[in-house]
Amino acid sequence: EVQLVESGGGLVQPGGSLRLSCAASGFTFGTYEIHWVRQVTGKGLEWVSAIASAGDTYYPVSVKGRFTVSRETAKNSFYLQMNSLTAGDTAVYYCARHRYSYGYDRWGQGTMVTVSS
Amino acid sequence: SYELTQSPAVSVSPGQTASITCSGDKLGDKYVSWYQQKPGQSPVLVIYQDTKRPSGIPERFTGSNSGNTATLTISGTQPMDEADYYCQVWASSTSVFGGGTRLTVL
């Protein structure tokens, strides 16, 4: 069974850093990308990063230079390092499996990040 | 940057047909996916490659995409279909979501 499990969320002060983890199981990473998508409470979905099987990474302008996505292949784990956090980064963060034209076919349960003093 | 526009809300009576639209420049040249999200839950893929349904998604969910508009149609809408719906594309090495449409079944 395909599973994605996020962890690492919590409360962090403005300007601080946090690293989220996504543990993947039940599939071979080779044909998929892993993306991070966030959602502010009561708002829509916002894409924040992607890592392809070849290791290429992608970011929207809103987080480029502050967020870094990486992977640890041996552990089938993916990470989102978030730096210089602001209140605007407060959201539920999901990791999701993606393949071009097939969309996001599996999502994790999400992990909450709160940026507040 | 690429943008997708959705109407904020759609209402439908049980058993009727709901149409949720998503617009973007030359959207018909891209593959559109649709997601359903119920309160407190993670999104669920309901349509990919414009028209295809993943395993387990009821046949009442159909999709189309042409010109500048993609449409998610729910035929015989049931109360359980009440949710937020998002369209999404991969464009120019970025993933773009529409703002979401809240479907109310009443």
GROMACS .gro file of N, CA and C in nm, chain B:
model
  318
  118SER      N    1   0.361   3.444  -1.448
  118SER     CA    2   0.336   3.310  -1.400
  118SER      C    3   0.194   3.267  -1.441
  119TYR      N    4   0.177   3.138  -1.454
  119TYR     CA    5   0.049   3.086  -1.501
  119TYR      C    6  -0.055   3.091  -1.390
  120GLU      N    7  -0.178   3.121  -1.427
  120GLU     CA    8  -0.286   3.131  -1.328
  120GLU      C    9  -0.407   3.051  -1.371
  121LEU      N   10  -0.472   2.991  -1.273
  121LEU     CA   11  -0.598   2.921  -1.295
  121LEU      C   12  -0.706   2.988  -1.212
  122THR      N   13  -0.821   3.009  -1.274
  122THR     CA   14  -0.931   3.078  -1.207
  122THR      C   15  -1.052   2.987  -1.194
  123GLN      N   16  -1.103   2.978  -1.073
  123GLN     CA   17  -1.225   2.902  -1.045
  123GLN      C   18  -1.327   2.992  -0.978
  124SER      N   19  -1.455   2.965  -1.002
  124SER     CA   20  -1.560   3.034  -0.928
  124SER      C   21  -1.555   2.989  -0.783
  125PRO      N   22  -1.575   3.079  -0.688
  125PRO     CA   23  -1.561   3.042  -0.546
  125PRO      C   24  -1.662   2.939  -0.498
  126ALA      N   25  -1.783   2.945  -0.554
  126ALA     CA   26  -1.886   2.858  -0.499
  126ALA      C   27  -1.986   2.816  -0.606
  127VAL      N   28  -2.034   2.693  -0.590
  127VAL     CA   29  -2.139   2.638  -0.676
  127VAL      C   30  -2.238   2.564  -0.586
  128SER      N   31  -2.366   2.581  -0.613
  128SER     CA   32  -2.469   2.509  -0.538
  128SER      C   33  -2.547   2.419  -0.632
  129VAL      N   34  -2.589   2.306  -0.582
  129VAL     CA   35  -2.665   2.211  -0.665
  129VAL      C   36  -2.761   2.134  -0.575
  130SER      N   37  -2.872   2.095  -0.630
  130SER     CA   38  -2.967   2.012  -0.555
  130SER      C   39  -2.928   1.866  -0.571
  131PRO      N   40  -2.955   1.784  -0.471
  131PRO     CA   41  -2.923   1.640  -0.482
  131PRO      C   42  -2.986   1.580  -0.607
  132GLY      N   43  -2.908   1.499  -0.677
  132GLY     CA   44  -2.957   1.433  -0.797
  132GLY      C   45  -2.936   1.514  -0.923
  133GLN      N   46  -2.905   1.642  -0.910
  133GLN     CA   47  -2.882   1.726  -1.026
  133GLN      C   48  -2.736   1.723  -1.068
  134THR      N   49  -2.705   1.793  -1.177
  134THR     CA   50  -2.568   1.797  -1.230
  134THR      C   51  -2.498   1.925  -1.187
  135ALA      N   52  -2.378   1.907  -1.134
  135ALA     CA   53  -2.294   2.021  -1.096
  135ALA      C   54  -2.180   2.037  -1.194
  136SER      N   55  -2.156   2.159  -1.235
  136SER     CA   56  -2.044   2.188  -1.324
  136SER      C   57  -1.952   2.289  -1.257
  137ILE      N   58  -1.825   2.252  -1.247
  137ILE     CA   59  -1.724   2.338  -1.186
  137ILE      C   60  -1.619   2.368  -1.293
  138THR      N   61  -1.596   2.496  -1.315
  138THR     CA   62  -1.506   2.534  -1.423
  138THR      C   63  -1.373   2.588  -1.371
  139CYS      N   64  -1.275   2.578  -1.458
  139CYS     CA   65  -1.138   2.623  -1.429
  139CYS      C   66  -1.087   2.687  -1.557
  140SER      N   67  -1.043   2.811  -1.549
  140SER     CA   68  -1.000   2.879  -1.670
  140SER      C   69  -0.855   2.923  -1.660
  141GLY      N   70  -0.788   2.918  -1.775
  141GLY     CA   71  -0.649   2.961  -1.785
  141GLY      C   72  -0.611   2.976  -1.930
  142ASP      N   73  -0.507   3.053  -1.955
  142ASP     CA   74  -0.465   3.079  -2.092
  142ASP      C   75  -0.425   2.949  -2.162
  143LYS      N   76  -0.491   2.921  -2.274
  143LYS     CA   77  -0.464   2.800  -2.353
  143LYS      C   78  -0.462   2.676  -2.264
  144LEU      N   79  -0.555   2.670  -2.172
  144LEU     CA   80  -0.560   2.557  -2.078
  144LEU      C   81  -0.577   2.425  -2.151
  145GLY      N   82  -0.645   2.429  -2.264
  145GLY     CA   83  -0.667   2.308  -2.340
  145GLY      C   84  -0.539   2.242  -2.390
  146ASP      N   85  -0.429   2.315  -2.388
  146ASP     CA   86  -0.300   2.259  -2.431
  146ASP      C   87  -0.227   2.190  -2.316
  147LYS      N   88  -0.287   2.194  -2.197
  147LYS     CA   89  -0.223   2.134  -2.080
  147LYS      C   90  -0.311   2.022  -2.024
  148TYR      N   91  -0.249   1.935  -1.946
  148TYR     CA   92  -0.325   1.832  -1.876
  148TYR      C   93  -0.376   1.888  -1.743
  149VAL      N   94  -0.505   1.873  -1.721
  149VAL     CA   95  -0.568   1.922  -1.599
  149VAL      C   96  -0.603   1.805  -1.508
  150SER      N   97  -0.576   1.824  -1.380
  150SER     CA   98  -0.619   1.731  -1.277
  150SER      C   99  -0.717   1.803  -1.184
  151TRP      N  100  -0.804   1.725  -1.123
  151TRP     CA  101  -0.902   1.779  -1.028
  151TRP      C  102  -0.893   1.703  -0.896
  152TYR      N  103  -0.911   1.779  -0.788
  152TYR     CA  104  -0.903   1.721  -0.654
  152TYR      C  105  -1.028   1.759  -0.573
  153GLN      N  106  -1.069   1.664  -0.492
  153GLN     CA  107  -1.179   1.686  -0.399
  153GLN      C  108  -1.120   1.691  -0.259
  154GLN      N  109  -1.161   1.789  -0.180
  154GLN     CA  110  -1.114   1.797  -0.042
  154GLN      C  111  -1.231   1.824   0.051
  155LYS      N  112  -1.251   1.733   0.144
  155LYS     CA  113  -1.354   1.750   0.246
  155LYS      C  114  -1.290   1.805   0.372
  156PRO      N  115  -1.370   1.871   0.456
  156PRO     CA  116  -1.313   1.936   0.576
  156PRO      C  117  -1.230   1.841   0.660
  157GLY      N  118  -1.111   1.886   0.696
  157GLY     CA  119  -1.024   1.808   0.782
  157GLY      C  120  -0.954   1.691   0.715
  158GLN      N  121  -0.969   1.680   0.583
  158GLN     CA  122  -0.908   1.568   0.511
  158GLN      C  123  -0.808   1.616   0.407
  159SER      N  124  -0.720   1.527   0.366
  159SER     CA  125  -0.627   1.556   0.258
  159SER      C  126  -0.702   1.554   0.125
  160PRO      N  127  -0.652   1.625   0.026
  160PRO     CA  128  -0.716   1.620  -0.107
  160PRO      C  129  -0.712   1.480  -0.166
  161VAL      N  130  -0.809   1.454  -0.252
  161VAL     CA  131  -0.818   1.327  -0.324
  161VAL      C  132  -0.827   1.356  -0.473
  162LEU      N  133  -0.747   1.287  -0.551
  162LEU     CA  134  -0.750   1.302  -0.697
  162LEU      C  135  -0.878   1.240  -0.751
  163VAL      N  136  -0.956   1.317  -0.830
  163VAL     CA  137  -1.078   1.262  -0.889
  163VAL      C  138  -1.072   1.256  -1.042
  164ILE      N  139  -0.990   1.341  -1.103
  164ILE     CA  140  -0.973   1.339  -1.248
  164ILE      C  141  -0.827   1.372  -1.279
  165TYR      N  142  -0.769   1.299  -1.375
  165TYR     CA  143  -0.637   1.332  -1.425
  165TYR      C  144  -0.637   1.324  -1.577
  166GLN      N  145  -0.535   1.381  -1.638
  166GLN     CA  146  -0.528   1.386  -1.785
  166GLN      C  147  -0.661   1.433  -1.844
  167ASP      N  148  -0.716   1.535  -1.786
  167ASP     CA  149  -0.839   1.603  -1.832
  167ASP      C  150  -0.967   1.523  -1.809
  168THR      N  151  -0.963   1.393  -1.839
  168THR     CA  152  -1.088   1.317  -1.846
  168THR      C  153  -1.087   1.184  -1.772
  169LYS      N  154  -0.973   1.141  -1.721
  169LYS     CA  155  -0.963   1.005  -1.668
  169LYS      C  156  -0.990   1.001  -1.518
  170ARG      N  157  -1.057   0.894  -1.475
  170ARG     CA  158  -1.087   0.875  -1.335
  170ARG      C  159  -0.995   0.771  -1.274
  171PRO      N  160  -0.934   0.804  -1.158
  171PRO     CA  161  -0.857   0.700  -1.088
  171PRO      C  162  -0.948   0.589  -1.041
  172SER      N  163  -0.887   0.476  -1.013
  172SER     CA  164  -0.962   0.365  -0.959
  172SER      C  165  -1.033   0.406  -0.831
  173GLY      N  166  -1.160   0.369  -0.821
  173GLY     CA  167  -1.236   0.398  -0.701
  173GLY      C  168  -1.317   0.526  -0.706
  174ILE      N  169  -1.294   0.608  -0.808
  174ILE     CA  170  -1.373   0.732  -0.822
  174ILE      C  171  -1.500   0.700  -0.900
  175PRO      N  172  -1.615   0.740  -0.847
  175PRO     CA  173  -1.743   0.705  -0.912
  175PRO      C  174  -1.754   0.761  -1.054
  176GLU      N  175  -1.829   0.691  -1.136
  176GLU     CA  176  -1.847   0.732  -1.276
  176GLU      C  177  -1.918   0.865  -1.291
  177ARG      N  178  -1.985   0.909  -1.187
  177ARG     CA  179  -2.057   1.037  -1.198
  177ARG      C  180  -1.962   1.156  -1.210
  178PHE      N  181  -1.833   1.134  -1.183
  178PHE     CA  182  -1.733   1.239  -1.199
  178PHE      C  183  -1.674   1.230  -1.340
  179THR      N  184  -1.690   1.337  -1.418
  179THR     CA  185  -1.630   1.342  -1.551
  179THR      C  186  -1.560   1.475  -1.571
  180GLY      N  187  -1.464   1.477  -1.663
  180GLY     CA  188  -1.390   1.598  -1.690
  180GLY      C  189  -1.378   1.625  -1.838
  181SER      N  190  -1.359   1.752  -1.870
  181SER     CA  191  -1.334   1.792  -2.008
  181SER      C  192  -1.239   1.911  -2.004
  182ASN      N  193  -1.175   1.936  -2.120
  182ASN     CA  194  -1.080   2.047  -2.127
  182ASN      C  195  -1.064   2.090  -2.271
  183SER      N  196  -1.095   2.214  -2.300
  183SER     CA  197  -1.083   2.265  -2.436
  183SER      C  198  -1.070   2.417  -2.431
  184GLY      N  199  -0.991   2.470  -2.525
  184GLY     CA  200  -0.976   2.615  -2.529
  184GLY      C  201  -0.911   2.668  -2.403
  185ASN      N  202  -0.981   2.755  -2.335
  185ASN     CA  203  -0.929   2.813  -2.212
  185ASN      C  204  -0.999   2.763  -2.086
  186THR      N  205  -1.084   2.660  -2.101
  186THR     CA  206  -1.166   2.617  -1.989
  186THR      C  207  -1.168   2.465  -1.972
  187ALA      N  208  -1.146   2.423  -1.849
  187ALA     CA  209  -1.165   2.284  -1.811
  187ALA      C  210  -1.287   2.277  -1.720
  188THR      N  211  -1.360   2.167  -1.730
  188THR     CA  212  -1.482   2.152  -1.652
  188THR      C  213  -1.486   2.018  -1.583
  189LEU      N  214  -1.518   2.022  -1.456
  189LEU     CA  215  -1.547   1.901  -1.379
  189LEU      C  216  -1.699   1.892  -1.366
  190THR      N  217  -1.755   1.782  -1.410
  190THR     CA  218  -1.900   1.764  -1.404
  190THR      C  219  -1.932   1.649  -1.312
  191ILE      N  220  -2.024   1.673  -1.222
  191ILE     CA  221  -2.070   1.568  -1.132
  191ILE      C  222  -2.217   1.545  -1.161
  192SER      N  223  -2.247   1.428  -1.217
  192SER     CA  224  -2.384   1.394  -1.255
  192SER      C  225  -2.452   1.321  -1.139
  193GLY      N  226  -2.580   1.351  -1.118
  193GLY     CA  227  -2.649   1.286  -1.008
  193GLY      C  228  -2.580   1.315  -0.875
  194THR      N  229  -2.553   1.440  -0.850
  194THR     CA  230  -2.476   1.480  -0.732
  194THR      C  231  -2.538   1.427  -0.603
  195GLN      N  232  -2.452   1.375  -0.518
  195GLN     CA  233  -2.497   1.321  -0.390
  195GLN      C  234  -2.449   1.412  -0.277
  196PRO      N  235  -2.518   1.406  -0.164
  196PRO     CA  236  -2.474   1.487  -0.050
  196PRO      C  237  -2.328   1.464  -0.013
  197MET      N  238  -2.276   1.345  -0.034
  197MET     CA  239  -2.136   1.314   0.000
  197MET      C  240  -2.039   1.387  -0.092
  198ASP      N  241  -2.087   1.445  -0.202
  198ASP     CA  242  -2.000   1.518  -0.293
  198ASP      C  243  -1.974   1.661  -0.248
  199GLU      N  244  -2.042   1.703  -0.144
  199GLU     CA  245  -2.020   1.838  -0.092
  199GLU      C  246  -1.876   1.848  -0.042
  200ALA      N  247  -1.801   1.942  -0.100
  200ALA     CA  248  -1.657   1.951  -0.073
  200ALA      C  249  -1.601   2.072  -0.148
  201ASP      N  250  -1.471   2.096  -0.127
  201ASP     CA  251  -1.397   2.192  -0.208
  201ASP      C  252  -1.331   2.116  -0.323
  202TYR      N  253  -1.331   2.178  -0.440
  202TYR     CA  254  -1.271   2.116  -0.558
  202TYR      C  255  -1.166   2.210  -0.617
  203TYR      N  256  -1.050   2.152  -0.649
  203TYR     CA  257  -0.939   2.229  -0.703
  203TYR      C  258  -0.895   2.172  -0.838
  204CYS      N  259  -0.869   2.260  -0.934
  204CYS     CA  260  -0.804   2.217  -1.057
  204CYS      C  261  -0.654   2.243  -1.042
  205GLN      N  262  -0.575   2.175  -1.124
  205GLN     CA  263  -0.428   2.186  -1.113
  205GLN      C  264  -0.364   2.148  -1.246
  206VAL      N  265  -0.257   2.218  -1.278
  206VAL     CA  266  -0.176   2.185  -1.396
  206VAL      C  267  -0.029   2.197  -1.360
  207TRP      N  268   0.054   2.135  -1.440
  207TRP     CA  269   0.199   2.152  -1.433
  207TRP      C  270   0.235   2.236  -1.555
  208ALA      N  271   0.288   2.355  -1.529
  208ALA     CA  272   0.316   2.449  -1.638
  208ALA      C  273   0.449   2.518  -1.614
  209SER      N  274   0.536   2.510  -1.713
  209SER     CA  275   0.666   2.579  -1.705
  209SER      C  276   0.738   2.548  -1.575
  210SER      N  277   0.749   2.420  -1.546
  210SER     CA  278   0.822   2.371  -1.429
  210SER      C  279   0.767   2.422  -1.297
  211THR      N  280   0.639   2.453  -1.297
  211THR     CA  281   0.572   2.487  -1.172
  211THR      C  282   0.437   2.418  -1.168
  212SER      N  283   0.393   2.389  -1.048
  212SER     CA  284   0.260   2.332  -1.029
  212SER      C  285   0.167   2.445  -0.988
  213VAL      N  286   0.053   2.452  -1.053
  213VAL     CA  287  -0.040   2.562  -1.029
  213VAL      C  288  -0.176   2.505  -0.991
  214PHE      N  289  -0.233   2.558  -0.884
  214PHE     CA  290  -0.367   2.520  -0.842
  214PHE      C  291  -0.463   2.636  -0.867
  215GLY      N  292  -0.585   2.603  -0.900
  215GLY     CA  293  -0.690   2.703  -0.899
  215GLY      C  294  -0.724   2.737  -0.755
  216GLY      N  295  -0.799   2.845  -0.738
  216GLY     CA  296  -0.832   2.892  -0.604
  216GLY      C  297  -0.931   2.805  -0.529
  217GLY      N  298  -0.994   2.713  -0.601
  217GLY     CA  299  -1.088   2.623  -0.535
  217GLY      C  300  -1.232   2.667  -0.550
  218THR      N  301  -1.321   2.570  -0.558
  218THR     CA  302  -1.465   2.594  -0.565
  218THR      C  303  -1.533   2.513  -0.457
  219ARG      N  304  -1.611   2.579  -0.376
  219ARG     CA  305  -1.687   2.507  -0.272
  219ARG      C  306  -1.820   2.463  -0.331
  220LEU      N  307  -1.839   2.333  -0.336
  220LEU     CA  308  -1.964   2.278  -0.387
  220LEU      C  309  -2.057   2.250  -0.270
  221THR      N  310  -2.173   2.312  -0.274
  221THR     CA  311  -2.275   2.290  -0.173
  221THR      C  312  -2.390   2.211  -0.233
  222VAL      N  313  -2.429   2.105  -0.166
  222VAL     CA  314  -2.540   2.022  -0.214
  222VAL      C  315  -2.658   2.044  -0.119
  223LEU      N  316  -2.759   2.112  -0.169
  223LEU     CA  317  -2.873   2.144  -0.082
  223LEU      C  318  -3.007   2.131  -0.150
   0.00000   0.00000   0.00000
